[in-house]
């Protein structure tokens, strides 16, 4: 009778472990999906911000270019055209970020760094551990208690 009872307990324990594993996996998948969804929304906001900024900066750039060119012609001083050069770089960068391929190029460069330059990504003093967090927490707790 003890054998039947222990066999039933082992079966129940095995089923419980499988259920817990399935539940943990489902929870992890949901968490990863949520994190990816948040990342995508943040990236979309960044691109939208860049496009909106481009509208205002493009207007400023266009008006500035017209007036600087007119001033250079009227005053016969080509020095008035020099501010157009740095303004052009900012305009091109914003256009590339909002409508061009800058994000794809950045993604490719990031993937290359992850594959070939892994040492650049290491944290100072290595990965954070539970022990290091507890040590810091205890030190802060002592510091707050002493005050």
mmCIF file of C-alpha atoms in Angstrom:
data_model
loop_
_atom_site.group_PDB
_atom_site.id
_atom_site.type_symbol
_atom_site.label_atom_id
_atom_site.label_comp_id
_atom_site.label_asym_id
_atom_site.label_seq_id
_atom_site.Cartn_x
_atom_site.Cartn_y
_atom_site.Cartn_z
ATOM 1 C CA UNK A 1 0.000 0.000 0.000
ATOM 2 C CA UNK A 2 2.918 2.350 0.773
ATOM 3 C CA UNK A 3 4.323 1.643 -2.653
ATOM 4 C CA UNK A 4 1.055 2.643 -4.361
ATOM 5 C CA UNK A 5 0.849 5.782 -2.233
ATOM 6 C CA UNK A 6 4.476 6.802 -2.982
ATOM 7 C CA UNK A 7 3.983 6.060 -6.688
ATOM 8 C CA UNK A 8 0.945 8.351 -6.697
ATOM 9 C CA UNK A 9 2.929 11.051 -4.825
ATOM 10 C CA UNK A 10 5.809 10.786 -7.302
ATOM 11 C CA UNK A 11 3.347 11.077 -10.196
ATOM 12 C CA UNK A 12 1.710 14.136 -8.628
ATOM 13 C CA UNK A 13 5.101 15.707 -7.944
ATOM 14 C CA UNK A 14 6.213 15.110 -11.529
ATOM 15 C CA UNK A 15 2.979 16.651 -12.859
ATOM 16 C CA UNK A 16 3.416 19.635 -10.512
ATOM 17 C CA UNK A 17 7.015 20.159 -11.706
ATOM 18 C CA UNK A 18 5.922 20.030 -15.354
ATOM 19 C CA UNK A 19 3.144 22.520 -14.624
ATOM 20 C CA UNK A 20 5.564 24.865 -12.855
ATOM 21 C CA UNK A 21 8.056 24.614 -15.704
ATOM 22 C CA UNK A 22 5.351 25.329 -18.275
ATOM 23 C CA UNK A 23 4.066 28.247 -16.204
ATOM 24 C CA UNK A 24 7.583 29.684 -15.765
ATOM 25 C CA UNK A 25 8.226 29.392 -19.492
ATOM 26 C CA UNK A 26 4.928 31.105 -20.316
ATOM 27 C CA UNK A 27 5.692 33.885 -17.839
ATOM 28 C CA UNK A 28 9.160 34.397 -19.353
ATOM 29 C CA UNK A 29 7.725 34.490 -22.888
ATOM 30 C CA UNK A 30 5.188 37.103 -21.787
ATOM 31 C CA UNK A 31 7.904 39.175 -20.149
ATOM 32 C CA UNK A 32 10.104 39.020 -23.254
ATOM 33 C CA UNK A 33 7.142 39.970 -25.448
ATOM 34 C CA UNK A 34 6.339 42.912 -23.173
ATOM 35 C CA UNK A 35 9.950 44.123 -23.178
ATOM 36 C CA UNK A 36 10.129 43.886 -26.965
ATOM 37 C CA UNK A 37 6.820 45.730 -27.321
ATOM 38 C CA UNK A 38 8.114 48.525 -25.081
ATOM 39 C CA UNK A 39 11.377 48.716 -27.040
ATOM 40 C CA UNK A 40 9.504 48.968 -30.332
ATOM 41 C CA UNK A 41 7.286 51.741 -28.974
ATOM 42 C CA UNK A 42 10.285 53.672 -27.693
ATOM 43 C CA UNK A 43 12.017 53.361 -31.065
ATOM 44 C CA UNK A 44 8.845 54.505 -32.842
ATOM 45 C CA UNK A 45 8.690 57.531 -30.543
ATOM 46 C CA UNK A 46 12.325 58.346 -31.310
ATOM 47 C CA UNK A 47 11.721 58.202 -35.066
ATOM 48 C CA UNK A 48 8.507 60.235 -34.712
ATOM 49 C CA UNK A 49 10.366 62.846 -32.639
ATOM 50 C CA UNK A 50 13.087 63.042 -35.271
ATOM 51 C CA UNK A 51 10.546 63.525 -38.052
ATOM 52 C CA UNK A 52 8.755 66.241 -36.104
ATOM 53 C CA UNK A 53 12.046 67.971 -35.303
ATOM 54 C CA UNK A 54 12.973 67.765 -38.981
ATOM 55 C CA UNK A 55 9.858 69.730 -39.932
ATOM 56 C CA UNK A 56 10.785 72.639 -37.677
ATOM 57 C CA UNK A 57 14.504 72.504 -38.348
ATOM 58 C CA UNK A 58 13.902 72.135 -42.096
ATOM 59 C CA UNK A 59 11.854 75.332 -42.065
ATOM 60 C CA UNK A 60 14.569 77.144 -40.119
ATOM 61 C CA UNK A 61 17.245 75.728 -42.418
ATOM 62 C CA UNK A 62 15.394 76.766 -45.577
ATOM 63 C CA UNK A 63 14.713 80.307 -44.390
ATOM 64 C CA UNK A 64 18.275 80.705 -43.078
ATOM 65 C CA UNK A 65 19.765 79.449 -46.344
ATOM 66 C CA UNK A 66 17.668 81.889 -48.377
ATOM 67 C CA UNK A 67 18.559 84.880 -46.195
ATOM 68 C CA UNK A 68 22.244 83.967 -45.883
ATOM 69 C CA UNK A 69 22.528 83.485 -49.645
ATOM 70 C CA UNK A 70 20.716 86.765 -50.301
ATOM 71 C CA UNK A 71 22.971 88.516 -47.775
ATOM 72 C CA UNK A 72 26.105 87.050 -49.355
ATOM 73 C CA UNK A 73 25.005 88.217 -52.811
ATOM 74 C CA UNK A 74 23.844 91.658 -51.650
ATOM 75 C CA UNK A 75 26.865 92.372 -49.437
ATOM 76 C CA UNK A 76 29.231 90.573 -51.805
ATOM 77 C CA UNK A 77 30.689 88.639 -48.845
ATOM 78 C CA UNK A 78 30.858 84.858 -49.296
ATOM 79 C CA UNK A 79 31.508 84.520 -45.535
ATOM 80 C CA UNK A 80 27.737 84.692 -45.046
ATOM 81 C CA UNK A 81 27.507 81.241 -46.659
ATOM 82 C CA UNK A 82 29.691 79.478 -44.040
ATOM 83 C CA UNK A 83 26.875 78.870 -41.475
ATOM 84 C CA UNK A 84 25.052 76.852 -44.134
ATOM 85 C CA UNK A 85 27.696 74.085 -43.930
ATOM 86 C CA UNK A 86 27.128 73.009 -40.288
ATOM 87 C CA UNK A 87 23.373 73.571 -40.639
ATOM 88 C CA UNK A 88 23.457 71.225 -43.647
ATOM 89 C CA UNK A 89 25.113 68.484 -41.597
ATOM 90 C CA UNK A 90 22.454 68.727 -38.881
ATOM 91 C CA UNK A 91 19.677 68.745 -41.483
ATOM 92 C CA UNK A 92 21.075 65.693 -43.314
ATOM 93 C CA UNK A 93 21.543 63.796 -40.054
ATOM 94 C CA UNK A 94 17.964 64.459 -38.957
ATOM 95 C CA UNK A 95 16.621 63.504 -42.380
ATOM 96 C CA UNK A 96 18.626 60.269 -42.343
ATOM 97 C CA UNK A 97 17.366 59.425 -38.856
ATOM 98 C CA UNK A 98 13.731 60.174 -39.680
ATOM 99 C CA UNK A 99 13.401 58.955 -43.260
ATOM 100 C CA UNK A 100 16.704 57.339 -44.228
ATOM 101 C CA UNK A 101 18.630 54.230 -43.304
ATOM 102 C CA UNK A 102 20.484 55.504 -40.230
ATOM 103 C CA UNK A 103 18.659 53.161 -37.841
ATOM 104 C CA UNK A 104 19.451 50.135 -40.026
ATOM 105 C CA UNK A 105 23.126 51.128 -40.194
ATOM 106 C CA UNK A 106 23.220 51.650 -36.428
ATOM 107 C CA UNK A 107 21.623 48.221 -35.911
ATOM 108 C CA UNK A 108 24.233 46.614 -38.179
ATOM 109 C CA UNK A 109 27.063 48.341 -36.335
ATOM 110 C CA UNK A 110 25.614 47.270 -32.971
ATOM 111 C CA UNK A 111 25.395 43.659 -34.164
ATOM 112 C CA UNK A 112 29.013 43.836 -35.314
ATOM 113 C CA UNK A 113 30.101 45.177 -31.906
ATOM 114 C CA UNK A 114 28.194 42.392 -30.150
ATOM 115 C CA UNK A 115 29.937 39.767 -32.292
ATOM 116 C CA UNK A 116 33.487 41.073 -32.567
ATOM 117 C CA UNK A 117 34.083 43.503 -29.690
ATOM 118 C CA UNK A 118 32.407 41.776 -26.742
ATOM 119 C CA UNK A 119 35.074 43.017 -24.308
ATOM 120 C CA UNK A 120 33.906 46.615 -24.798
ATOM 121 C CA UNK A 121 30.520 45.713 -23.345
ATOM 122 C CA UNK A 122 31.743 44.264 -20.059
ATOM 123 C CA UNK A 123 30.734 46.048 -16.882
ATOM 124 C CA UNK A 124 33.405 47.415 -14.560
ATOM 125 C CA UNK A 125 33.978 44.908 -11.748
ATOM 126 C CA UNK A 126 32.046 42.277 -13.735
ATOM 127 C CA UNK A 127 28.422 41.218 -13.548
ATOM 128 C CA UNK A 128 26.337 42.311 -10.577
ATOM 129 C CA UNK A 129 25.665 39.445 -8.186
ATOM 130 C CA UNK A 130 23.191 38.914 -5.400
ATOM 131 C CA UNK A 131 26.036 39.004 -2.882
ATOM 132 C CA UNK A 132 27.324 42.378 -4.128
ATOM 133 C CA UNK A 133 23.809 43.821 -3.993
ATOM 134 C CA UNK A 134 23.313 42.541 -0.446
ATOM 135 C CA UNK A 135 26.670 43.977 0.627
ATOM 136 C CA UNK A 136 25.741 47.393 -0.787
ATOM 137 C CA UNK A 137 22.282 47.212 0.767
ATOM 138 C CA UNK A 138 23.742 46.390 4.198
ATOM 139 C CA UNK A 139 26.249 49.235 3.921
ATOM 140 C CA UNK A 140 23.514 51.684 2.977
ATOM 141 C CA UNK A 141 21.301 50.342 5.739
ATOM 142 C CA UNK A 142 24.095 50.917 8.308
ATOM 143 C CA UNK A 143 24.675 54.399 6.884
ATOM 144 C CA UNK A 144 20.982 55.291 7.205
ATOM 145 C CA UNK A 145 20.804 53.832 10.730
ATOM 146 C CA UNK A 146 23.854 55.860 11.865
ATOM 147 C CA UNK A 147 22.259 59.156 10.850
#
